[in-house]
Coordinates of C-alpha atoms and ligand atoms in Angstrom, one line a residue:
M1 CA 198.0 267.2 161.1
P2 CA 194.9 268.1 159.2
K3 CA 191.9 268.5 161.2
A4 CA 188.1 269.3 160.4
N5 CA 186.9 272.3 162.0
K6 CA 186.3 271.8 165.8
I7 CA 186.8 268.0 165.6
S8 CA 189.8 266.3 167.4
T9 CA 188.2 263.6 169.3
V10 CA 186.1 260.8 167.4
A11 CA 184.3 258.1 169.0
V12 CA 183.7 254.9 166.9
I13 CA 180.7 252.7 168.1
G14 CA 181.0 249.1 166.9
A15 CA 184.4 247.4 167.1
G16 CA 183.7 245.1 163.9
Q17 CA 185.5 245.1 160.8
M18 CA 184.3 248.7 159.7
G19 CA 184.7 250.3 163.2
T20 CA 188.4 249.0 163.3
G21 CA 189.1 250.2 159.8
I22 CA 187.7 253.7 160.8
A23 CA 189.6 254.1 163.9
E24 CA 192.8 253.2 161.8
V25 CA 192.1 256.0 159.4
L26 CA 191.1 258.5 162.2
A27 CA 194.4 257.6 164.0
K28 CA 196.7 257.8 161.0
H29 CA 195.2 261.5 160.2
G30 CA 196.0 262.6 163.9
Y31 CA 192.5 262.3 165.4
E32 CA 192.1 260.6 168.9
A33 CA 189.9 257.8 168.3
L34 CA 187.8 255.9 171.0
I35 CA 186.4 252.7 170.1
Y36 CA 183.7 251.2 172.1
D37 CA 181.6 247.9 171.7
L38 CA 179.2 246.2 173.7
D39 CA 181.8 243.2 173.9
K40 CA 184.8 244.3 175.7
N41 CA 186.8 241.5 174.0
R42 CA 185.9 242.9 170.7
V43 CA 187.4 246.3 171.7
R44 CA 190.5 244.8 172.9
A45 CA 190.8 242.7 169.6
S46 CA 190.1 245.6 167.4
I47 CA 192.9 247.7 169.3
E48 CA 195.2 244.7 168.8
A49 CA 194.5 244.4 165.1
S50 CA 195.1 248.0 164.5
A51 CA 198.3 248.0 166.4
G52 CA 199.3 245.2 164.0
Y53 CA 198.1 247.1 161.1
F54 CA 200.2 250.0 162.0
R55 CA 203.4 247.9 162.8
R56 CA 203.2 246.5 159.4
Q57 CA 202.9 250.0 157.9
G58 CA 206.0 251.0 159.6
E59 CA 208.0 247.9 158.9
T60 CA 207.2 248.1 155.2
G61 CA 208.1 251.6 155.2
K62 CA 204.6 252.7 154.2
M63 CA 204.7 255.1 157.2
P64 CA 207.6 256.3 159.2
G65 CA 208.2 254.0 162.1
E66 CA 207.7 257.0 164.7
A67 CA 204.4 258.0 163.0
A68 CA 203.1 254.4 163.1
E69 CA 203.9 254.2 166.8
Q70 CA 202.0 257.6 167.5
A71 CA 199.2 256.3 165.6
I72 CA 198.8 253.2 167.9
L73 CA 198.7 255.5 171.0
R74 CA 195.9 257.6 169.3
I75 CA 193.4 254.7 169.5
K76 CA 191.9 254.0 172.9
G77 CA 189.4 251.6 174.2
A78 CA 186.1 252.7 175.7
F79 CA 184.6 250.3 177.9
S80 CA 181.3 252.0 178.9
L81 CA 179.2 254.8 176.9
P82 CA 180.0 257.7 179.6
D83 CA 183.7 257.0 178.0
L84 CA 182.8 258.8 175.0
A85 CA 181.6 261.9 176.8
S86 CA 184.7 263.9 175.2
A87 CA 183.6 263.1 171.6
D88 CA 183.3 265.8 169.1
L89 CA 182.0 263.5 166.7
V90 CA 180.5 260.1 167.0
V91 CA 180.5 257.4 164.1
E92 CA 178.3 254.8 164.7
A93 CA 179.3 251.2 163.0
V94 CA 177.3 248.6 165.0
S95 CA 175.5 245.8 163.1
E96 CA 173.1 246.6 160.2
N97 CA 169.8 246.5 162.2
E98 CA 167.7 249.4 162.8
G99 CA 166.6 248.4 166.3
I100 CA 170.1 248.0 167.6
K101 CA 171.2 251.3 166.0
R102 CA 168.2 253.0 167.5
K103 CA 169.0 251.5 171.0
V104 CA 172.7 252.6 170.6
F105 CA 171.5 256.3 169.7
A106 CA 169.1 256.6 172.6
E107 CA 171.9 255.5 175.0
V108 CA 174.7 257.4 173.8
C109 CA 172.9 260.9 173.2
T110 CA 172.5 260.9 177.3
V111 CA 176.2 261.2 177.6
L112 CA 177.4 263.4 174.5
K113 CA 178.0 267.0 174.6
P114 CA 175.1 269.0 173.2
D115 CA 177.0 270.1 170.1
A116 CA 178.6 266.9 169.3
I117 CA 177.8 265.5 165.8
L118 CA 176.2 262.0 165.5
A119 CA 177.1 260.1 162.3
T120 CA 175.9 256.7 161.2
N121 CA 177.9 254.5 158.7
T122 CA 174.7 252.6 157.9
S123 CA 174.9 250.8 154.5
S124 CA 171.2 251.4 153.6
L125 CA 168.9 252.7 156.3
S126 CA 167.1 255.9 156.3
I127 CA 169.1 258.6 157.6
T128 CA 165.9 260.7 158.4
R129 CA 164.3 258.0 160.3
L130 CA 167.6 257.2 162.3
A131 CA 167.9 260.8 163.0
A132 CA 164.5 261.2 164.4
S133 CA 165.3 258.5 167.0
T134 CA 168.1 261.0 168.4
D135 CA 168.0 264.2 170.3
R136 CA 169.9 266.2 167.6
P137 CA 168.3 265.4 164.0
N138 CA 170.0 268.7 162.8
R139 CA 173.4 267.4 163.9
F140 CA 172.9 263.9 162.6
I141 CA 174.3 262.6 159.2
G142 CA 175.2 259.6 157.3
I143 CA 179.0 259.2 156.8
H144 CA 179.1 255.9 154.7
F145 CA 182.8 254.4 154.6
M146 CA 183.8 251.6 152.1
N147 CA 185.3 248.3 153.1
P148 CA 188.5 248.0 153.7
V149 CA 188.4 251.7 155.1
P150 CA 192.1 252.2 155.0
V151 CA 192.2 251.4 151.3
M152 CA 189.0 252.8 149.7
K153 CA 188.9 256.3 148.7
L154 CA 185.3 257.0 148.8
V155 CA 182.9 258.3 151.6
E156 CA 179.2 258.9 150.7
L157 CA 177.6 261.5 152.6
V158 CA 174.0 261.6 153.3
R159 CA 171.7 264.2 154.8
G160 CA 168.6 263.6 156.8
I161 CA 165.6 265.8 156.0
G162 CA 166.8 267.8 159.2
T163 CA 170.5 267.8 158.7
D164 CA 171.8 271.3 159.1
Q165 CA 174.3 273.0 156.7
E166 CA 176.8 273.4 159.6
T167 CA 176.8 269.6 160.2
F168 CA 177.2 268.9 156.4
A169 CA 180.0 271.2 156.0
T170 CA 181.8 269.6 159.1
A171 CA 181.5 266.1 157.8
K172 CA 182.5 267.0 154.4
A173 CA 185.7 268.7 155.8
F174 CA 186.2 265.9 158.4
A175 CA 186.0 263.1 155.6
E176 CA 188.5 265.2 153.4
S177 CA 190.8 265.7 156.2
I178 CA 191.3 261.8 156.4
G179 CA 192.0 261.7 152.6
K180 CA 188.5 260.7 151.4
T181 CA 186.9 261.7 148.3
V182 CA 183.2 262.7 149.1
T183 CA 180.2 262.0 147.0
V184 CA 176.6 263.0 148.1
S185 CA 173.7 260.7 148.0
E186 CA 170.2 261.6 148.6
D187 CA 168.5 259.7 151.4
F188 CA 166.9 256.7 149.8
P189 CA 167.4 253.1 150.5
A190 CA 171.0 252.0 150.3
F191 CA 172.1 255.2 148.8
I192 CA 174.2 255.1 145.5
V193 CA 177.0 252.5 145.9
N194 CA 174.9 249.9 147.6
R195 CA 171.9 250.4 145.3
V196 CA 174.0 249.4 142.3
L197 CA 176.5 247.0 144.1
I198 CA 174.4 244.8 146.2
P199 CA 171.8 243.9 143.8
M200 CA 174.7 242.8 141.4
I201 CA 175.9 240.5 144.3
N202 CA 172.4 239.3 144.9
E203 CA 172.2 238.4 141.2
A204 CA 175.3 236.6 141.4
I205 CA 174.0 234.5 144.2
Y206 CA 170.9 233.8 142.1
T207 CA 173.3 232.8 139.5
L208 CA 174.7 230.2 141.8
Y209 CA 171.2 229.2 143.1
E210 CA 169.9 228.4 139.7
G211 CA 173.0 226.3 138.8
V212 CA 174.1 228.7 136.0
G213 CA 177.5 228.3 137.5
N214 CA 179.5 227.4 140.5
V215 CA 181.1 229.7 142.9
E216 CA 184.5 229.7 141.0
A217 CA 183.1 230.1 137.7
I218 CA 180.9 232.9 138.8
D219 CA 183.8 234.9 140.5
T220 CA 186.4 234.1 137.8
G221 CA 183.8 235.3 135.2
M222 CA 183.6 238.7 136.9
K223 CA 187.2 239.1 137.8
L224 CA 188.6 238.2 134.4
G225 CA 185.5 239.2 132.3
A226 CA 184.5 242.5 133.9
N227 CA 187.9 243.3 135.7
H228 CA 186.4 243.4 139.1
P229 CA 189.0 243.0 141.9
M230 CA 187.0 240.6 143.7
G231 CA 184.4 238.3 142.3
P232 CA 180.9 239.1 143.6
L233 CA 180.7 236.1 145.9
E234 CA 184.0 237.0 147.5
L235 CA 183.1 240.2 147.9
A236 CA 179.8 239.2 149.5
D237 CA 181.8 237.1 152.0
F238 CA 184.3 240.1 152.5
I239 CA 181.1 242.6 153.3
G240 CA 179.3 239.7 155.3
L241 CA 176.3 238.0 154.4
D242 CA 174.3 239.4 157.2
T243 CA 175.0 242.8 155.8
C244 CA 174.2 242.1 152.2
L245 CA 170.9 240.5 153.4
S246 CA 170.1 243.4 155.3
I247 CA 170.6 245.9 152.6
M248 CA 168.7 243.8 150.0
Q249 CA 165.7 243.7 152.6
V250 CA 165.9 247.4 153.1
L251 CA 165.8 247.9 149.3
H252 CA 163.0 245.4 148.8
E253 CA 160.8 247.0 151.4
G254 CA 161.8 250.7 151.0
L255 CA 161.4 250.6 147.1
A256 CA 158.4 248.0 147.0
D257 CA 159.7 246.4 143.9
S258 CA 160.0 242.7 143.5
K259 CA 163.4 242.9 141.6
Y260 CA 165.0 243.6 145.0
R261 CA 163.8 240.3 146.6
P262 CA 166.7 238.8 148.4
C263 CA 168.0 235.4 146.9
P264 CA 166.5 232.4 149.1
L265 CA 170.2 231.1 149.2
L266 CA 171.5 234.3 150.8
V267 CA 168.7 233.8 153.4
K268 CA 169.6 230.3 154.0
Y269 CA 173.4 230.9 154.4
V270 CA 172.7 233.9 157.2
E271 CA 170.4 231.7 159.0
A272 CA 173.1 229.0 159.1
G273 CA 175.4 231.7 160.6
W274 CA 177.6 231.1 157.5
L275 CA 178.1 235.1 157.5
G276 CA 181.3 234.9 155.1
R277 CA 184.8 235.8 156.0
K278 CA 183.9 237.0 159.7
A279 CA 182.5 233.6 160.4
Q280 CA 185.0 231.8 158.5
R281 CA 182.5 230.3 156.2
G282 CA 180.4 231.7 153.5
F283 CA 180.5 230.9 149.6
Y284 CA 184.1 230.0 150.7
D285 CA 185.6 228.0 153.5
Y286 CA 188.3 230.1 155.1
S287 CA 189.6 227.5 157.2
Y288 CA 191.6 226.6 154.3
V289 CA 194.4 228.7 152.9
P290 CA 193.7 229.6 150.1
A291 CA 190.1 229.6 150.8
R292 CA 188.1 226.7 149.1
P293 CA 184.5 227.5 147.4
T294 CA 181.6 225.7 149.3
R295 CA 179.5 225.1 146.2
Ligands
CAA1 C1 178.6 247.3 152.1 C2 178.8 248.7 152.0 O1 178.2 249.4 152.7 C3 179.8 249.4 151.1 C4 181.2 248.8 150.9 O2 182.2 248.9 151.4 S1 181.0 247.6 149.4 C5 182.8 246.9 149.4 C6 183.5 247.9 148.6 N1 185.0 247.3 148.6 C7 185.2 246.7 147.4 O3 184.5 246.6 146.5 C8 186.6 245.8 147.7 C9 187.0 245.2 146.3 N2 188.3 244.5 146.5 C10 189.5 245.4 146.4 O4 189.5 246.5 146.1 C11 190.6 244.5 146.5 O5 190.5 243.2 146.3 C12 191.4 245.0 148.0 C13 191.9 246.3 148.1 C14 190.5 244.4 149.1 C15 192.5 244.0 148.1 O6 193.5 244.2 147.0 P1 194.5 243.1 146.5 O7 195.3 243.7 145.4 O8 193.6 241.8 146.2 O9 195.3 242.6 147.7 P2 196.4 243.1 148.5 O10 197.6 243.2 147.5 O11 196.7 242.2 149.7 O12 196.1 244.6 149.1 C16 196.3 245.7 148.3 C17 196.4 246.9 149.3 O13 195.4 246.9 150.1 C18 195.9 246.7 151.6 N3 194.8 246.2 152.2 C19 194.0 245.1 151.9 N4 193.2 244.9 152.8 C20 193.3 245.5 153.9 C21 192.6 246.1 155.0 N5 191.5 245.2 155.3 N6 192.9 246.9 155.8 C22 194.0 247.8 155.3 N7 194.7 247.6 154.3 C23 194.2 246.5 153.3 C24 197.0 245.9 151.4 O14 197.9 246.2 152.5 C25 197.8 246.6 150.1 O15 198.2 247.9 150.4 P3 199.4 248.3 149.7 O16 199.0 248.4 148.2 O17 199.9 249.5 150.1 O18 200.7 247.1 149.7
NDP2 N1 180.8 245.2 155.9 C1 181.0 246.2 155.0 O1 181.6 246.1 154.0 C2 180.3 247.4 155.4 C3 179.5 247.9 156.3 N2 179.1 248.9 156.5 C4 178.1 249.1 157.7 O2 178.9 249.3 158.8 C5 178.2 248.6 160.1 C6 179.0 247.8 160.6 O3 179.4 246.7 159.7 P1 180.5 245.7 160.2 O4 181.8 246.3 160.6 O5 180.8 245.1 158.6 O6 179.8 244.6 160.9 P2 180.5 243.6 162.0 O7 179.5 242.6 162.3 O8 182.0 243.4 161.7 O9 180.6 244.7 163.3 C7 179.6 245.1 163.9 C8 180.1 245.2 165.5 O10 178.9 245.8 166.2 C9 178.7 245.3 167.5 N3 177.3 245.6 168.1 C10 176.3 245.0 168.0 N4 175.3 245.5 168.8 C11 176.2 246.5 169.5 C12 175.6 247.4 170.4 N5 174.5 247.6 170.8 N6 176.5 248.3 171.0 C13 177.7 248.3 170.5 N7 178.3 247.4 169.6 C14 177.3 246.7 169.0 C15 178.9 243.8 167.1 O11 179.1 242.9 168.2 P3 178.3 241.4 167.9 O12 179.1 240.7 166.9 O13 178.8 240.9 169.5 O14 177.0 241.7 167.9 C16 180.1 244.1 166.1 O15 181.3 244.0 167.0 C17 176.8 248.4 159.7 O16 176.0 249.5 159.6 C18 177.1 248.0 158.0 O17 176.0 248.1 157.3 C19 179.3 250.1 156.0 C20 180.1 249.8 154.7 C21 180.7 248.6 154.3

């Protein structure tokens, strides 16, 4: 199994959709994955979902059955932060909120090996600022995976001002060892992919808000008219409307340009708890099969 220099055990903090996908890709490529979340039920649900994913991979012949079974065994639940002490690399994938991430870093640094690398999967936040809240800004880096992690080929690497060359080289070798293509972004709000993608989604929400078209017309338009695999509103629901809003806020505040103002309809949906697929409701209602547009 390919492994990046000096890394064999990887801890993933945050057992949501990204943390679960990251653990799956790690296990598939021979790494021991420890998955942690504040909510123990989330850890159990994540492990269960990953086991289901690998069983389907085995049943459909996408992975040899035995390899799929071994991958299941490589994902282990961590139910307290000291359980992460053996990690050579930590990938933080908790909610896109700077305060929450800072708190997690402060706590996890107390249990990590001094030479462990700390990475964040943040979609938008300053790597330099997050690094400054840790005891190891030189060994801190942004490793930004795309959703769904097992399918999407890209990883963006983002150095903070203090990230050292060895950390960057190890992170790059690690990302390539799990089959990802690496692009490098400078440490600016939302990096490259989300600087382009999320304002497009925000504009689609404005198009809905202003009554230019309904959900179906906007998504069909972009799928058939621009060959996007998902319409922008479907994609917003898929990413999570809370995450989309956080990214727009970081762009708006970080670049101080009114063109990044979050659409009031996006704000309202998040305030209502209509966060997209993960909440069963966003621009679509997922209690129906197939999901029905809500506007
Ligand atoms: C917010 C950020 O910080 C950055 C981001 O991630 S932005 C979001 C980036 N992601 C995108 O833009 C995704 C856009 N959507 C797509 O590419 C596609 O709709 C999709 C890949 C998600 C699904 O593709 P599809 O053709 O509609 O569906 P489907 O046929 O079911 O799936 C295609 C493959 O993906 C796999 N797949 C789909 N969802 C998956 C998931 N959650 N986990 C694992 N595999 C998944 C399927 O098993 C299938 O695999 P095979 O080809 O081996 O059979
Ligand atoms: N969604 C996407 O398409 C992408 C997201 N990202 C980034 O990945 C990160 C995670 O996103 P995503 O997986 O979608 O979000 P989710 O909401 O699916 O998952 C976040 C998880 O973190 C948990 N959590 C919150 N606070 C803590 C804490 N203090 N300690 C441990 N766990 C905690 C949450 O629990 P609870 O729900 O109980 O609060 C939840 O289980 C974000 O930074 C996001 O920007 C990056 C690329 C793509």
